[in-house]
Short mmCIF file of C-alpha atoms in Angstrom, two decimals:
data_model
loop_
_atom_site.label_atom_id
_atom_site.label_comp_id
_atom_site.label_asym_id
_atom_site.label_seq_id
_atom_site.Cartn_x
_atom_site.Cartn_y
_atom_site.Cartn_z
CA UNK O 140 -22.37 0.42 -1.72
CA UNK O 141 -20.73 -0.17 1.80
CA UNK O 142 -17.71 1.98 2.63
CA UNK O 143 -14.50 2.11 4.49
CA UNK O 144 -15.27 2.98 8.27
CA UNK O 145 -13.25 5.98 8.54
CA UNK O 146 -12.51 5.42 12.16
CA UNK O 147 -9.77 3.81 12.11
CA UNK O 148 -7.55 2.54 9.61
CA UNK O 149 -6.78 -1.03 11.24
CA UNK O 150 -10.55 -1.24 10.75
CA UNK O 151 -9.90 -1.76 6.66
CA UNK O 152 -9.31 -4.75 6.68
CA UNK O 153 -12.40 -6.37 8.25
CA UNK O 154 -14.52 -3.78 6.03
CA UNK O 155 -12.80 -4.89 2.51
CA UNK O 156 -13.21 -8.66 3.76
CA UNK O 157 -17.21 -7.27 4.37
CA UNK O 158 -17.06 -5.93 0.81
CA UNK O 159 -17.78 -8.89 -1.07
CA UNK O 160 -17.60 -8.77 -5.06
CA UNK O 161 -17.57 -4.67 -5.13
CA UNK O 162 -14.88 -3.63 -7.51
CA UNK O 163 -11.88 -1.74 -5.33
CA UNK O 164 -8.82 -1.98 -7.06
CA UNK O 165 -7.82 -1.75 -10.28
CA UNK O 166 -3.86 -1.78 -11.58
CA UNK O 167 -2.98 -1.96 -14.84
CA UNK O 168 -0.35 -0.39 -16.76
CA UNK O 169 -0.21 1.12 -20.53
CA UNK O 170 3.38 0.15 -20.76
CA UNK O 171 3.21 -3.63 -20.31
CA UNK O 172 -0.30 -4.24 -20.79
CA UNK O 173 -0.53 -5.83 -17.53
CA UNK O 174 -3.85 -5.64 -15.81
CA UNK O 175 -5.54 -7.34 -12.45
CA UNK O 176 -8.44 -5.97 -10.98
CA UNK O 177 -9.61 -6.65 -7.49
CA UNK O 178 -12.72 -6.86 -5.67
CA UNK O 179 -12.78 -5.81 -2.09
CA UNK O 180 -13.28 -9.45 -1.24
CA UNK O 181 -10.16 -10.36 -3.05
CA UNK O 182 -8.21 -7.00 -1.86
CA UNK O 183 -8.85 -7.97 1.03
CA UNK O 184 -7.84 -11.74 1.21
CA UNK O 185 -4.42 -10.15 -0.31
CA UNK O 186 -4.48 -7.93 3.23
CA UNK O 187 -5.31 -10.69 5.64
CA UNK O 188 -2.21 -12.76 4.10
CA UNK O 189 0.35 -9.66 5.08
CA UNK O 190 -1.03 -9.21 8.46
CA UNK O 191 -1.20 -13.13 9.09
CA UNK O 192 2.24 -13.23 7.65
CA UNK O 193 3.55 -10.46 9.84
CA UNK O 194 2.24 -11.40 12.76
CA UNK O 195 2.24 -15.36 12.54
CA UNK O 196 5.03 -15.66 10.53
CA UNK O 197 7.39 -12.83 11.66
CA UNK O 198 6.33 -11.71 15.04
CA UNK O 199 5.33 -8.34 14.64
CA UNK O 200 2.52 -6.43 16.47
CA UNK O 201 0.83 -3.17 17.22
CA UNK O 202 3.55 -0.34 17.83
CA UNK O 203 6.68 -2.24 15.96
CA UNK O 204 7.93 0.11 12.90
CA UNK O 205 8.40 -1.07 9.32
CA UNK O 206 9.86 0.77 6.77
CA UNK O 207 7.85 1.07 3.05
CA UNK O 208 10.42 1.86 -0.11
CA UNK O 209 7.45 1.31 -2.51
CA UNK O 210 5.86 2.35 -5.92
CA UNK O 211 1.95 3.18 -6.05
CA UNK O 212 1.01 -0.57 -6.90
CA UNK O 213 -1.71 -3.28 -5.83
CA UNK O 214 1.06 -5.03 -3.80
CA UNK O 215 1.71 -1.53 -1.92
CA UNK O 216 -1.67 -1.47 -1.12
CA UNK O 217 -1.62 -5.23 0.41
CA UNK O 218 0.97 -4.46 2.46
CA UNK O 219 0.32 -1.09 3.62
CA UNK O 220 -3.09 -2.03 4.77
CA UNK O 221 -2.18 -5.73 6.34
CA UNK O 222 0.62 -3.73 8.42
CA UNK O 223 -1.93 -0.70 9.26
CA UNK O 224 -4.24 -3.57 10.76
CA UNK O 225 -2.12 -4.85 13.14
CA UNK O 226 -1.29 -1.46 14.27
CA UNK O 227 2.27 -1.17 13.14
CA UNK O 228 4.29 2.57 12.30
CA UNK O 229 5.26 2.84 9.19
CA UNK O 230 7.56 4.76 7.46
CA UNK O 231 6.98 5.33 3.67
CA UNK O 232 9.60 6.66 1.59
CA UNK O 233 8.53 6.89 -2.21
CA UNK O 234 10.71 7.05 -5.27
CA UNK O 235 10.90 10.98 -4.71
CA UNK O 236 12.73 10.82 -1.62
CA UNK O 237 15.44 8.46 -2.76
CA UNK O 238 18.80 10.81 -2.07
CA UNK O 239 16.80 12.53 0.65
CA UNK O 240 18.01 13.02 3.60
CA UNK O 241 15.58 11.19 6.30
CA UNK O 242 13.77 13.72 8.50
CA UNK O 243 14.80 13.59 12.34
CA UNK O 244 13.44 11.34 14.44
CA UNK O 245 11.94 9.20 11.54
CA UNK O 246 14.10 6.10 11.48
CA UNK O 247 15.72 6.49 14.94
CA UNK O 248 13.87 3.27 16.37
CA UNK O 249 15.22 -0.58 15.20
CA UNK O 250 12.88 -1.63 12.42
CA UNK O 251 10.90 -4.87 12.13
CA UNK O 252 10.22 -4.70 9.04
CA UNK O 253 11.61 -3.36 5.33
CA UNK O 254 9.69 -3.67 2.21
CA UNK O 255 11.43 -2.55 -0.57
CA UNK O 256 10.99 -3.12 -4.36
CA UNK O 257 13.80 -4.97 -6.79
CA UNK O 258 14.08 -1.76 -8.58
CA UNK O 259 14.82 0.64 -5.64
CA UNK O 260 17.09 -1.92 -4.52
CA UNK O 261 19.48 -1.56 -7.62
CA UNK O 262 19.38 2.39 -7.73
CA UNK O 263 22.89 3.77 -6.30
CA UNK O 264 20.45 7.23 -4.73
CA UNK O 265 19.24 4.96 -2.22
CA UNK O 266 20.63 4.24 1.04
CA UNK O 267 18.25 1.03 2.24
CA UNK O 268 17.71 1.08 5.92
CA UNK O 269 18.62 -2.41 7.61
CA UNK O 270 15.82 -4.19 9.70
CA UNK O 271 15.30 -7.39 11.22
CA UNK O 272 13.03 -8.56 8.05
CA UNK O 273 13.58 -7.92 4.82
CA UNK O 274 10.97 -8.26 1.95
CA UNK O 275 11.71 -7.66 -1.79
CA UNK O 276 8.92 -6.71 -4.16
CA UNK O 277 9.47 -7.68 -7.65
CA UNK O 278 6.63 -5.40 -9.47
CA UNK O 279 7.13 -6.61 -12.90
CA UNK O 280 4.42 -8.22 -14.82
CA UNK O 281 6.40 -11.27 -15.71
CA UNK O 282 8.58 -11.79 -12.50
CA UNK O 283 7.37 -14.86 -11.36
CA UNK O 284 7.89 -15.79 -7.38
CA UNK O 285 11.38 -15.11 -6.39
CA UNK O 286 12.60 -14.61 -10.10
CA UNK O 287 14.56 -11.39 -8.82
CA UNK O 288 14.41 -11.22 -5.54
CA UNK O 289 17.91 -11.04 -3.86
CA UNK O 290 19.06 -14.03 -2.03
CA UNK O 291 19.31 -11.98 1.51
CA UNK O 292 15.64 -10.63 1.00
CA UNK O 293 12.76 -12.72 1.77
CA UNK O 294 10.05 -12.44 -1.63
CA UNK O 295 6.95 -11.18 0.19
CA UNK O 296 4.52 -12.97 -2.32
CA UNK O 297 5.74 -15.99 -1.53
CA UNK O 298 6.05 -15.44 2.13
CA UNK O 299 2.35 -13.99 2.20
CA UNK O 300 0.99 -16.97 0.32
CA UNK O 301 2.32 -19.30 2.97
CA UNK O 302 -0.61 -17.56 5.35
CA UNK O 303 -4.36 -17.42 5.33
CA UNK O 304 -6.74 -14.88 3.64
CA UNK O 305 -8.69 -14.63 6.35
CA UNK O 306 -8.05 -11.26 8.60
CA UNK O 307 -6.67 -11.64 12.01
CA UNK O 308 -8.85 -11.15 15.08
CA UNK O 309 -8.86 -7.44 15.36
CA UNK O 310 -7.54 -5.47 18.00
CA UNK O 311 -9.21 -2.13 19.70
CA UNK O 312 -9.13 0.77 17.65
CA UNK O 313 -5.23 2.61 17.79
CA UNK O 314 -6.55 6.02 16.79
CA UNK O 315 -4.24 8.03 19.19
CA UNK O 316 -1.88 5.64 17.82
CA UNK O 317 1.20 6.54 15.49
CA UNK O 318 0.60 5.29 11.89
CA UNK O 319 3.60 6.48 10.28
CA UNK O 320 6.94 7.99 11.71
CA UNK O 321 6.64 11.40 11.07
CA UNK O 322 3.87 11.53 13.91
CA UNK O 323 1.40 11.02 12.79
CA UNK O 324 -2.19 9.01 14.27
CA UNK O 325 -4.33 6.68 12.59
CA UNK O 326 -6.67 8.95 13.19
CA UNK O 327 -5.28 12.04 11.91
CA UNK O 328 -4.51 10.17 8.75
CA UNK O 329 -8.17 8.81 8.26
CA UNK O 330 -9.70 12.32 8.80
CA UNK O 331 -6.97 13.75 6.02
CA UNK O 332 -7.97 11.13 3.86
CA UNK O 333 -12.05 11.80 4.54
CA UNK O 334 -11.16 15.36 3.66
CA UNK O 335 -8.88 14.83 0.76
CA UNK O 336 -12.25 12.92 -0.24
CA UNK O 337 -14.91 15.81 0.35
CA UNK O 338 -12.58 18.29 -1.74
CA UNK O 339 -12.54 15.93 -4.38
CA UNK O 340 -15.82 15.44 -4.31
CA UNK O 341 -15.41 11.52 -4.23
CA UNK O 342 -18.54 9.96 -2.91
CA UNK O 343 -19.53 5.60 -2.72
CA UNK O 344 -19.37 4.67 -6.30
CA UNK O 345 -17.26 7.30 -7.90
CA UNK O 346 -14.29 5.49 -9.85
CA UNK O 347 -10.83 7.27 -9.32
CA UNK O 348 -8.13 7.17 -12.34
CA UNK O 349 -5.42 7.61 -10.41
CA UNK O 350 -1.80 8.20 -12.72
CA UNK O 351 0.62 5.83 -10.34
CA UNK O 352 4.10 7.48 -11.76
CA UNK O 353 2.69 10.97 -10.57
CA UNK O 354 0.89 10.07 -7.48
CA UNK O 355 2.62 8.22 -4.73
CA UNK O 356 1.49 9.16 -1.33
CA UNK O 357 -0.85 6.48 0.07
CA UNK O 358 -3.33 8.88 1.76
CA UNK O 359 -4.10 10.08 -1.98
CA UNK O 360 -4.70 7.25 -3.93
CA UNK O 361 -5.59 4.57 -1.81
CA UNK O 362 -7.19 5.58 1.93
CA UNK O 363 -8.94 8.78 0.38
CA UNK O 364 -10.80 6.80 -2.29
CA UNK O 365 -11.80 3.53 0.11
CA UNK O 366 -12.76 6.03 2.63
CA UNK O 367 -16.28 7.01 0.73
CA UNK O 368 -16.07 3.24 -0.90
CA UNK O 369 -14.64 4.90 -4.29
CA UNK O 370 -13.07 2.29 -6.45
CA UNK O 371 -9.57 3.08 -7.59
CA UNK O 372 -7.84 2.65 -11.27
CA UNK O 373 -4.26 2.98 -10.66
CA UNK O 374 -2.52 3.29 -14.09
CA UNK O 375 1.13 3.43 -14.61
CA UNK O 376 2.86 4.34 -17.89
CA UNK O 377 0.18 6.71 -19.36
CA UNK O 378 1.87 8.64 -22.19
CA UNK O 379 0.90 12.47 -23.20
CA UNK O 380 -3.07 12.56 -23.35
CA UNK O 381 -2.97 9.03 -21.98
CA UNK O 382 -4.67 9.97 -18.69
CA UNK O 383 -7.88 11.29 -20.33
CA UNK O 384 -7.95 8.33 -23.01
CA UNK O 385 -7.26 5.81 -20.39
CA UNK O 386 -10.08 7.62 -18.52
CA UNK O 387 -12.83 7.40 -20.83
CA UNK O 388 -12.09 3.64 -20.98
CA UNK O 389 -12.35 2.53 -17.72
CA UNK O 390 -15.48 4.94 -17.04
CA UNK O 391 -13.65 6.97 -14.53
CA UNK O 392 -15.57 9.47 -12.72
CA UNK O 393 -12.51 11.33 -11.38
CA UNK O 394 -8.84 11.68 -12.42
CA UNK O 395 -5.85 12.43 -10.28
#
């Protein structure tokens, strides 16, 4: 099984296009009984629509700064990896930080981009950064294309089906490059992740359960994983004793 070149992580996109029908992504949840699995041909077809869209559609490129207010979720992984390929800084707040005081330095540039989901949107803890594009995420099962996306946000499905699957031309490697705000390089995030992998012992094949509600930092559940071409179940609602039920279902090799 072919895995995620580790060199870079603008290079993901080109290798999940390379993937073909390997299995990569899995979301479901045990609350809704919603389900969609994705190859890595498919995952990545989902990827080259962000970064088209981005770039095409909304003029961003290698060094501009986006702002990610998003649940552990297929459409998180879309667009964190179709901004990553272009080359953009991100900064990723998850549900635990809402109320928290941003770090220093973190959002002291103009942003290009915010994506942001419906529910974050409506919580009174957060205080939603303003940037020049604004993309809504509505995560539920059932929400349809726009259904409840504000009328001053743009619906990023909708936007990103507007644009082609197939991945931009790509760019020199940006490893000295900053992938997210806090400082930190492409390439210091792709060796974390390739370690994060060796101490979990995660090799090509392995299938990661991965509980979304307690795991939402990226590096964990999504670049650790496609680093050794692991395939990722990312389950959300998983009651008591859920994780090891859901587990033995799916045939997970490892849980997180």
């Amino acid at each position: 099984m072919p895995h995620v070149d580790a060199s870079s992580a603008p290079a993901l996109t080109s290798d999940l296009a390379a993937g073909g029908d390997r299995p990569v992504l899995t979301y479901c949840s045990d609350v809704t009984g919603e389900r969609i699995d994705f190859t890595a041909h498919a995952l990545g077809s989902w990827v080259a629509r962000t970064a088209n869209m981005l770039r095409d559609g909304y003029g961003c490129e290698a060094g501009d700064h986006a702002a990610v207010l998003l649940p552990s979720h297929w459409q998180t992984a879309s667009v964190l990896l179709g901004a990553w390929s272009l080359g953009m800084t991100l900064s990723i707040r998850p549900w635990a930080t809402a109320g928290l005081p941003i770090q220093d330095g973190e959002l002291d540039w103009p942003l290009q981009t915010l994506f942001v989901s419906t529910r974050r949107l409506g919580s009174w803890l957060e205080d939603i950064p303003d940037a020049r594009h604004r993309f809504a995420l509505d995560l539920e099962p059932d929400a349809g294309l726009g259904r409840r996306v504000p009328a001053d946000y743009l619906d990023y499905l909708a936007e990103a089906l507007k644009h082609p699957d197939v991945a931009p031309e790509q760019q020199p490697a940006w490893q000295a490059e900053l992938a997210t705000a806090d400082g930190t390089s492409f390439q210091e995030w792709m060796d974390l992740a390739a370690d994060l992998a060796r101490s979990m012992e995660l090799r090509a094949g392995d299938r990661l359960l991965v509980d979304a509600d307690r795991n939402e930092q990226p590096v964990k559940w999504l670049l650790a994983p496609l680093a050794v071409g692991a395939s990722i179940v990312l389950c959300a609602g998983l009651g008591e004793g859920g994780l090891q039920q859901r587990a033995a279902r799916e045939g997970a090799t490892h849980v997180m």
